[in-house]
Amino acid sequence: MSKLFIFAIGGTGSRVLKSLSFLLASGIHCEADEIVPIIIDPDSSNGDVEKTIDILHLYQNIRGNLKFDSHTKNKFFETPIEGLNDNFKIRIQNSNKKFKEFIDFNTLDQSNKALVSLLFSEQNLEADMDVGFKGNPNMGSVVLNQFHNSKDFQDFVGSFGANDKIFIISSIFGGTGASGFPLLIKNLRQPDPNWGTSALLRNAPIGALSVLPYFGVKNKDNATVDKATFISKTKAALRYYLHGVEKDVDTMYYIADEPANDYEHNEGESEQQNDSHFIEFASALAVIDFANQSKTSKVPVKEFGIVNDVQNITFKDLHGKTKARVFKPLVQYYLMNLFLENKLKENFDSKFAAELGINSQFTREPFFEELNDFNDHFWRWLSEMAENKRGFRPFNLEITTENIFEVVNGISLKNGGFLSSKNYERFIDKLNKSLKEIKADKKESQFVELFYIGSEKLVKEN
């Protein structure tokens, strides 16, 4: 067994995890036998974090109803996702205080108060940390320096095995990610010698993704986050990473884009819900790349690029290796999504539905309802990426049952659009003919495997 522990730091880390969940659900190949996400974010009610946790739970519940063995052809939801605890998060103690309370400022003598006041502004000292560090890594480095003592981190230490890997996701232009990444590396490469797995951690394969600026925030009076500081903070952090962090990482991934979209300025908590972005999709591919990389392979630095510098990216704008990795799985999952949303309920009398017992009762069972909820998140993810700047529009999201042309943008299909309304029958025919290939013995597994096999036949044919 090999586990890939993924530390997702801050809001960016959680949004990349969200994209990774959809890639794994589509069946993209991942060498890890198990993915273990670990979210580090002091903002306990961050909207992006809560949405990601909900998606991870749905993924777990759906996969828990599916069977995978050497005979199973289905790849949807194939990679297990497990958590160290119920909410996938490392709980950071005392992070719900003002910063001055956390460092016991009022108990210091006059000389130490003067020193602290030189290092931290009055705004820093009065800041509420329960919404994160708001672009202040100097605060984050103090608060996060104690997370390795938490029970959750100790659970990670105790469960780390000889074949396991570690991947760290963080942004470089904010507060939580910029401060949390170096501290995490320090604790992994200089572990407490009393930890039973200290030798394993010291020599573990570690990959890390640093997300450089790719969006801005709108100006707001008295705002604590200013997009004008993003580049200067990034340059300073990159200089530090070059000399103090990269040497401790087997592969360092960097990704960025010229910010073309300003998000609403939110302090944090439930209001912080940024739209999904192509950069997060590409960042999730970095996780997959590292998972599939040999333990003995060490490539110091990797970056991500596209073939065509366009504002609305489609599959044809991706590099050949990237396209080969994502095209078939995403198209298959999208086709299943379309059919379940538009055609399943009017085809309960079809052969595939009758033989598997797929009826109105089945669509009211918890499994199907959770699959439907997950697919709603999947569709919203695609829609948000399509509307963002720069946009990622691999699919035609305007398709209706009455007006279906080509489903894949930028790709000419054989014989035209194979899901035009008259051609849904071709999908049904593929599902009916695929019944004999199903190996699963449980209805939920049979249902998903049928759609995997049927959609695969459509993609290969067209």
mmCIF file of C-alpha atoms in Angstrom, residues 1-226:
data_model
loop_
_atom_site.group_PDB
_atom_site.id
_atom_site.type_symbol
_atom_site.label_atom_id
_atom_site.label_comp_id
_atom_site.label_asym_id
_atom_site.label_seq_id
_atom_site.Cartn_x
_atom_site.Cartn_y
_atom_site.Cartn_z
ATOM 1 C CA MET A 1 0.000 0.000 0.000
ATOM 2 C CA SER A 2 1.170 3.513 -0.816
ATOM 3 C CA LYS A 3 -0.519 6.659 0.445
ATOM 4 C CA LEU A 4 -0.169 10.182 -0.882
ATOM 5 C CA PHE A 5 -0.648 12.680 1.940
ATOM 6 C CA ILE A 6 -1.723 16.035 0.510
ATOM 7 C CA PHE A 7 -1.312 19.085 2.727
ATOM 8 C CA ALA A 8 -3.643 21.762 1.351
ATOM 9 C CA ILE A 9 -2.761 25.086 2.975
ATOM 10 C CA GLY A 10 -5.172 28.014 2.927
ATOM 11 C CA GLY A 11 -8.042 28.745 0.559
ATOM 12 C CA THR A 12 -6.001 28.029 -2.571
ATOM 13 C CA GLY A 13 -5.053 24.616 -1.215
ATOM 14 C CA SER A 14 -8.705 23.716 -0.692
ATOM 15 C CA ARG A 15 -9.716 24.893 -4.156
ATOM 16 C CA VAL A 16 -6.999 22.745 -5.738
ATOM 17 C CA LEU A 17 -8.266 19.779 -3.693
ATOM 18 C CA LYS A 18 -11.727 20.408 -5.102
ATOM 19 C CA SER A 19 -10.415 20.183 -8.664
ATOM 20 C CA LEU A 20 -8.450 17.063 -7.770
ATOM 21 C CA SER A 21 -11.643 15.412 -6.475
ATOM 22 C CA PHE A 22 -13.349 15.868 -9.840
ATOM 23 C CA LEU A 23 -10.322 14.607 -11.766
ATOM 24 C CA LEU A 24 -10.195 11.471 -9.609
ATOM 25 C CA ALA A 25 -13.954 10.983 -9.935
ATOM 26 C CA SER A 26 -13.553 11.008 -13.723
ATOM 27 C CA GLY A 27 -11.087 8.136 -13.453
ATOM 28 C CA ILE A 28 -7.794 9.904 -14.200
ATOM 29 C CA HIS A 29 -5.019 7.455 -13.396
ATOM 30 C CA CYS A 30 -3.308 7.952 -10.043
ATOM 31 C CA GLU A 31 -0.547 5.630 -8.841
ATOM 32 C CA ALA A 32 -1.299 6.190 -5.145
ATOM 33 C CA ASP A 33 -3.334 3.442 -3.517
ATOM 34 C CA GLU A 34 -4.938 6.058 -1.283
ATOM 35 C CA ILE A 35 -5.188 9.848 -1.176
ATOM 36 C CA VAL A 36 -5.177 11.466 2.277
ATOM 37 C CA PRO A 37 -6.058 15.195 2.146
ATOM 38 C CA ILE A 38 -4.990 17.305 5.147
ATOM 39 C CA ILE A 39 -6.306 20.886 5.158
ATOM 40 C CA ILE A 40 -4.453 23.563 7.135
ATOM 41 C CA ASP A 41 -6.496 26.741 7.504
ATOM 42 C CA PRO A 42 -7.140 28.773 10.668
ATOM 43 C CA ASP A 43 -10.318 30.186 9.101
ATOM 44 C CA SER A 44 -12.608 27.522 10.566
ATOM 45 C CA SER A 45 -15.644 28.525 8.501
ATOM 46 C CA ASN A 46 -13.941 29.476 5.228
ATOM 47 C CA GLY A 47 -16.493 29.016 2.454
ATOM 48 C CA ASP A 48 -13.989 27.475 0.016
ATOM 49 C CA VAL A 49 -12.820 25.015 2.665
ATOM 50 C CA GLU A 50 -16.333 23.982 3.665
ATOM 51 C CA LYS A 51 -17.342 23.419 0.031
ATOM 52 C CA THR A 52 -14.284 21.224 -0.542
ATOM 53 C CA ILE A 53 -14.966 19.190 2.598
ATOM 54 C CA ASP A 54 -18.547 18.609 1.425
ATOM 55 C CA ILE A 55 -17.279 17.396 -1.980
ATOM 56 C CA LEU A 56 -14.716 15.083 -0.336
ATOM 57 C CA HIS A 57 -17.426 13.554 1.855
ATOM 58 C CA LEU A 58 -19.676 12.981 -1.157
ATOM 59 C CA TYR A 59 -16.776 11.341 -3.008
ATOM 60 C CA GLN A 60 -16.131 9.027 -0.049
ATOM 61 C CA ASN A 61 -19.792 8.045 0.288
ATOM 62 C CA ILE A 62 -20.210 7.355 -3.426
ATOM 63 C CA ARG A 63 -17.034 5.300 -3.617
ATOM 64 C CA GLY A 64 -18.045 3.406 -0.479
ATOM 65 C CA ASN A 65 -20.950 1.952 -2.448
ATOM 66 C CA LEU A 66 -18.760 0.811 -5.332
ATOM 67 C CA LYS A 67 -16.708 -2.351 -5.673
ATOM 68 C CA PHE A 68 -13.257 -2.395 -7.258
ATOM 69 C CA ASP A 69 -11.286 -5.538 -8.007
ATOM 70 C CA SER A 70 -9.190 -7.052 -10.780
ATOM 71 C CA HIS A 71 -12.318 -7.761 -12.848
ATOM 72 C CA THR A 72 -13.849 -4.280 -12.580
ATOM 73 C CA LYS A 73 -13.640 -2.118 -15.686
ATOM 74 C CA ASN A 74 -15.014 0.990 -14.021
ATOM 75 C CA LYS A 75 -12.484 3.773 -13.298
ATOM 76 C CA PHE A 76 -14.917 6.419 -12.011
ATOM 77 C CA PHE A 77 -14.093 7.112 -8.317
ATOM 78 C CA GLU A 78 -11.412 4.423 -8.434
ATOM 79 C CA THR A 79 -8.853 6.143 -6.164
ATOM 80 C CA PRO A 80 -9.811 6.015 -2.457
ATOM 81 C CA ILE A 81 -9.854 9.281 -0.504
ATOM 82 C CA GLU A 82 -9.438 8.917 3.256
ATOM 83 C CA GLY A 83 -9.091 11.469 6.038
ATOM 84 C CA LEU A 84 -7.163 11.641 9.287
ATOM 85 C CA ASN A 85 -10.420 12.837 10.857
ATOM 86 C CA ASP A 86 -14.006 13.605 9.871
ATOM 87 C CA ASN A 87 -13.331 17.062 8.431
ATOM 88 C CA PHE A 88 -9.917 16.464 6.801
ATOM 89 C CA LYS A 89 -8.463 19.398 8.771
ATOM 90 C CA ILE A 90 -5.639 19.966 11.216
ATOM 91 C CA ARG A 91 -7.197 21.876 14.085
ATOM 92 C CA ILE A 92 -5.035 24.863 14.995
ATOM 93 C CA GLN A 93 -5.307 25.641 18.688
ATOM 94 C CA ASN A 94 -6.098 29.160 19.909
ATOM 95 C CA SER A 95 -6.423 30.532 16.376
ATOM 96 C CA ASN A 96 -9.762 32.145 17.258
ATOM 97 C CA LYS A 97 -8.099 34.959 19.198
ATOM 98 C CA LYS A 98 -6.698 38.326 18.317
ATOM 99 C CA PHE A 99 -3.025 38.064 17.424
ATOM 100 C CA LYS A 100 -1.962 40.126 20.461
ATOM 101 C CA GLU A 101 -3.858 37.691 22.708
ATOM 102 C CA PHE A 102 -2.198 34.711 21.048
ATOM 103 C CA ILE A 103 1.291 36.050 21.831
ATOM 104 C CA ASP A 104 0.235 37.292 25.322
ATOM 105 C CA PHE A 105 1.258 40.825 24.386
ATOM 106 C CA ASN A 106 -0.177 42.409 27.534
ATOM 107 C CA THR A 107 1.969 40.215 29.788
ATOM 108 C CA LEU A 108 5.253 41.368 28.196
ATOM 109 C CA ASP A 109 7.524 43.908 29.824
ATOM 110 C CA GLN A 110 8.051 47.297 28.212
ATOM 111 C CA SER A 111 11.209 46.384 26.279
ATOM 112 C CA ASN A 112 9.642 43.260 24.769
ATOM 113 C CA LYS A 113 6.457 45.156 23.916
ATOM 114 C CA ALA A 114 8.608 47.682 22.091
ATOM 115 C CA LEU A 115 10.379 44.905 20.169
ATOM 116 C CA VAL A 116 7.094 43.230 19.181
ATOM 117 C CA SER A 117 5.700 46.597 18.086
ATOM 118 C CA LEU A 118 8.648 46.963 15.719
ATOM 119 C CA LEU A 119 7.933 43.546 14.164
ATOM 120 C CA PHE A 120 4.127 43.791 14.014
ATOM 121 C CA SER A 121 1.899 46.742 13.199
ATOM 122 C CA GLU A 122 -0.989 47.782 15.424
ATOM 123 C CA GLN A 123 -3.281 46.371 12.738
ATOM 124 C CA ASN A 124 -1.417 43.033 12.997
ATOM 125 C CA LEU A 125 -1.740 42.979 16.771
ATOM 126 C CA GLU A 126 -5.471 43.740 16.703
ATOM 127 C CA ALA A 127 -6.218 41.280 13.876
ATOM 128 C CA ASP A 128 -8.759 38.499 14.464
ATOM 129 C CA MET A 129 -7.058 35.280 13.377
ATOM 130 C CA ASP A 130 -10.245 33.256 12.990
ATOM 131 C CA VAL A 131 -10.436 34.492 9.379
ATOM 132 C CA GLY A 132 -6.815 33.634 8.568
ATOM 133 C CA PHE A 133 -3.793 35.905 8.288
ATOM 134 C CA LYS A 134 -5.057 38.111 5.444
ATOM 135 C CA GLY A 135 -1.806 38.444 3.558
ATOM 136 C CA ASN A 136 0.452 38.632 6.616
ATOM 137 C CA PRO A 137 2.864 35.671 6.640
ATOM 138 C CA ASN A 138 4.760 37.284 9.538
ATOM 139 C CA MET A 139 1.687 36.557 11.696
ATOM 140 C CA GLY A 140 1.078 33.147 10.162
ATOM 141 C CA SER A 141 4.620 31.976 10.844
ATOM 142 C CA VAL A 142 4.101 32.580 14.573
ATOM 143 C CA VAL A 143 0.681 30.947 14.838
ATOM 144 C CA LEU A 144 1.311 27.966 12.555
ATOM 145 C CA ASN A 145 4.622 27.163 14.233
ATOM 146 C CA GLN A 146 2.697 25.109 16.803
ATOM 147 C CA PHE A 147 0.490 22.986 14.492
ATOM 148 C CA HIS A 148 2.964 20.083 14.607
ATOM 149 C CA ASN A 149 1.995 19.583 18.256
ATOM 150 C CA SER A 150 -1.669 19.010 17.414
ATOM 151 C CA LYS A 151 -3.270 15.581 17.713
ATOM 152 C CA ASP A 152 -4.147 15.658 14.009
ATOM 153 C CA PHE A 153 -0.534 16.180 12.955
ATOM 154 C CA GLN A 154 0.584 13.461 15.351
ATOM 155 C CA ASP A 155 -1.984 11.130 13.768
ATOM 156 C CA PHE A 156 -0.350 11.868 10.410
ATOM 157 C CA VAL A 157 3.116 11.171 11.849
ATOM 158 C CA GLY A 158 1.960 7.854 13.300
ATOM 159 C CA SER A 159 0.291 6.675 10.096
ATOM 160 C CA PHE A 160 3.130 7.508 7.698
ATOM 161 C CA GLY A 161 4.568 4.408 6.034
ATOM 162 C CA ALA A 162 7.680 3.391 4.115
ATOM 163 C CA ASN A 163 6.044 3.619 0.661
ATOM 164 C CA ASP A 164 4.180 6.865 1.271
ATOM 165 C CA LYS A 165 4.660 10.265 -0.347
ATOM 166 C CA ILE A 166 3.841 13.834 0.649
ATOM 167 C CA PHE A 167 2.560 16.687 -1.497
ATOM 168 C CA ILE A 168 2.098 20.272 -0.302
ATOM 169 C CA ILE A 169 -0.188 22.830 -1.948
ATOM 170 C CA SER A 170 0.109 26.508 -1.020
ATOM 171 C CA SER A 171 -0.105 29.971 -2.492
ATOM 172 C CA ILE A 172 2.863 32.295 -2.258
ATOM 173 C CA PHE A 173 1.137 35.702 -2.324
ATOM 174 C CA GLY A 174 -1.084 35.524 0.753
ATOM 175 C CA GLY A 175 -0.593 34.818 4.431
ATOM 176 C CA THR A 176 -1.570 31.270 5.372
ATOM 177 C CA GLY A 177 0.079 29.460 2.464
ATOM 178 C CA ALA A 178 3.209 31.598 2.373
ATOM 179 C CA SER A 179 3.871 31.014 6.073
ATOM 180 C CA GLY A 180 2.600 27.458 6.395
ATOM 181 C CA PHE A 181 4.656 25.865 3.605
ATOM 182 C CA PRO A 182 8.174 26.591 4.965
ATOM 183 C CA LEU A 183 7.110 25.635 8.494
ATOM 184 C CA LEU A 184 5.676 22.344 7.284
ATOM 185 C CA ILE A 185 8.860 21.539 5.345
ATOM 186 C CA LYS A 186 10.927 22.306 8.456
ATOM 187 C CA ASN A 187 8.898 19.870 10.555
ATOM 188 C CA LEU A 188 9.071 17.149 7.912
ATOM 189 C CA ARG A 189 12.787 17.382 7.162
ATOM 190 C CA GLN A 190 13.809 18.065 10.780
ATOM 191 C CA PRO A 191 11.326 15.865 12.621
ATOM 192 C CA ASP A 192 11.254 15.307 16.349
ATOM 193 C CA PRO A 193 13.633 12.360 16.938
ATOM 194 C CA ASN A 194 11.085 10.931 19.375
ATOM 195 C CA TRP A 195 8.615 10.377 16.554
ATOM 196 C CA GLY A 196 8.622 6.725 15.577
ATOM 197 C CA THR A 197 8.497 7.607 11.892
ATOM 198 C CA SER A 198 11.074 10.437 12.019
ATOM 199 C CA ALA A 199 13.541 8.609 9.736
ATOM 200 C CA LEU A 200 10.805 7.916 7.179
ATOM 201 C CA LEU A 201 9.668 11.546 7.185
ATOM 202 C CA ARG A 202 13.210 12.879 6.891
ATOM 203 C CA ASN A 203 13.733 10.862 3.692
ATOM 204 C CA ALA A 204 10.189 10.853 2.329
ATOM 205 C CA PRO A 205 9.531 11.817 -1.316
ATOM 206 C CA ILE A 206 8.049 15.314 -1.096
ATOM 207 C CA GLY A 207 6.503 17.313 -3.898
ATOM 208 C CA ALA A 208 5.264 20.867 -3.477
ATOM 209 C CA LEU A 209 3.183 23.237 -5.539
ATOM 210 C CA SER A 210 3.573 26.983 -5.111
ATOM 211 C CA VAL A 211 0.742 28.952 -6.686
ATOM 212 C CA LEU A 212 1.833 32.422 -7.738
ATOM 213 C CA PRO A 213 -0.655 35.292 -8.312
ATOM 214 C CA TYR A 214 -3.422 34.387 -10.723
ATOM 215 C CA PHE A 215 -6.249 36.643 -9.549
ATOM 216 C CA GLY A 216 -6.678 40.011 -7.877
ATOM 217 C CA VAL A 217 -9.068 41.408 -5.293
ATOM 218 C CA LYS A 218 -11.219 44.485 -5.699
ATOM 219 C CA ASN A 219 -10.209 47.619 -3.853
ATOM 220 C CA LYS A 220 -12.016 48.248 -0.598
ATOM 221 C CA ASP A 221 -11.653 50.977 2.012
ATOM 222 C CA ASN A 222 -9.501 49.922 4.978
ATOM 223 C CA ALA A 223 -8.878 46.537 3.344
ATOM 224 C CA THR A 224 -6.232 44.310 4.877
ATOM 225 C CA VAL A 225 -5.471 42.584 1.557
ATOM 226 C CA ASP A 226 -4.124 44.677 -1.310
#
